[in-house]
Amino acid sequence: MMTIPPLGLGTWPLTGPEATRAVLSGIEAGYRLIDTAAIYGNEDAVGAALAKCGLPRDELFVTTKLRGSDHLSGDIRGAVLGAPAVTAIAERLGHSPAQVVLAWHRVQGAVPIVRSADPARQIENLAALDVRLTAGDVDALTRLDRGESAARDVETEEHF
């Protein structure tokens, strides 16, 4: 039985050939979880990439999302990347702040969905799977409190 991959590739706001290229480069980089949604208007382009990539369909996970109050947004990553705790851990470990935050999400049992059409950034994000946080790192990151203002309210902001 295959388990859900530990990190996914997001496809918002990509459409058409740009979305197809981004998904193909993500799959080539090693992503096996691709995230889309009907409201993105890119399901055809994502499907084209899945058909073209050459991997058996049972080796890929494709996720989608619900709308409005049925969906919780987790897109607050950018709000904490500059926090001193994050940047200090990133510097000490030789990884980017984004990789540290993605690694923290994994320790919490979450499956982050990252989005990038840039093949180099896709590889960088996937390298977050190699970040090894200490218990002290996890505690320091968990203590970061960005407050409710850091989260997006999907009732008023439908970004998907």
CSV table of N, CA, C and O in Angstrom, one decimal, residues 23 27 30 37 56 58-59 74 77-78 83 107 136 142 144:
chain,number,residue,atom,x,y,z
A,23,VAL,N,3.9,21.3,-13.4
A,23,VAL,CA,3.6,19.9,-12.9
A,23,VAL,C,4.6,18.9,-13.4
A,23,VAL,O,5.1,18.1,-12.6
A,27,ILE,N,7.1,16.8,-11.1
A,27,ILE,CA,7.2,15.3,-11.1
A,27,ILE,C,8.6,14.9,-11.4
A,27,ILE,O,9.1,14.0,-10.7
A,30,GLY,N,10.6,15.0,-8.4
A,30,GLY,CA,10.3,14.0,-7.3
A,30,GLY,C,9.0,14.1,-6.7
A,30,GLY,O,8.6,13.3,-5.8
A,37,ALA,N,-7.6,22.4,-7.8
A,37,ALA,CA,-9.0,22.6,-7.4
A,37,ALA,C,-9.8,23.1,-8.6
A,37,ALA,O,-9.2,23.7,-9.5
A,56,PRO,N,3.1,5.6,-13.9
A,56,PRO,CA,1.7,5.0,-13.7
A,56,PRO,C,0.9,5.8,-12.7
A,56,PRO,O,1.4,6.4,-11.8
A,58,ASP,N,-1.1,5.1,-10.5
A,58,ASP,CA,-1.1,4.7,-9.1
A,58,ASP,C,0.1,5.1,-8.3
A,58,ASP,O,0.2,4.8,-7.1
A,59,GLU,N,1.1,5.8,-8.9
A,59,GLU,CA,2.3,6.3,-8.2
A,59,GLU,C,2.1,7.8,-7.9
A,59,GLU,O,3.0,8.4,-7.3
A,74,GLY,N,-4.3,27.1,4.9
A,74,GLY,CA,-3.0,27.0,5.7
A,74,GLY,C,-1.9,27.8,5.1
A,74,GLY,O,-0.8,27.6,5.4
A,77,ARG,N,2.5,30.5,5.6
A,77,ARG,CA,4.0,30.3,5.7
A,77,ARG,C,4.8,31.6,5.6
A,77,ARG,O,5.7,31.7,6.3
A,78,GLY,N,4.4,32.4,4.7
A,78,GLY,CA,5.1,33.7,4.5
A,78,GLY,C,5.2,34.6,5.7
A,78,GLY,O,6.1,35.4,5.9
A,83,ALA,N,10.9,35.4,11.0
A,83,ALA,CA,11.0,35.3,12.5
A,83,ALA,C,12.4,34.9,12.9
A,83,ALA,O,13.0,34.0,12.3
A,107,VAL,N,6.9,17.6,11.1
A,107,VAL,CA,7.0,17.1,12.4
A,107,VAL,C,5.6,17.1,13.1
A,107,VAL,O,5.3,16.2,13.9
A,136,GLY,N,14.5,20.9,20.5
A,136,GLY,CA,14.5,22.4,20.8
A,136,GLY,C,14.1,23.2,19.7
A,136,GLY,O,13.4,24.3,19.9
A,142,THR,N,7.3,26.0,17.5
A,142,THR,CA,5.9,25.9,18.0
A,142,THR,C,5.5,27.1,18.8
A,142,THR,O,4.3,27.5,18.8
A,144,LEU,N,6.2,30.1,18.2
A,144,LEU,CA,5.9,31.3,17.4
A,144,LEU,C,4.4,31.5,17.3
A,144,LEU,O,3.6,30.6,16.9
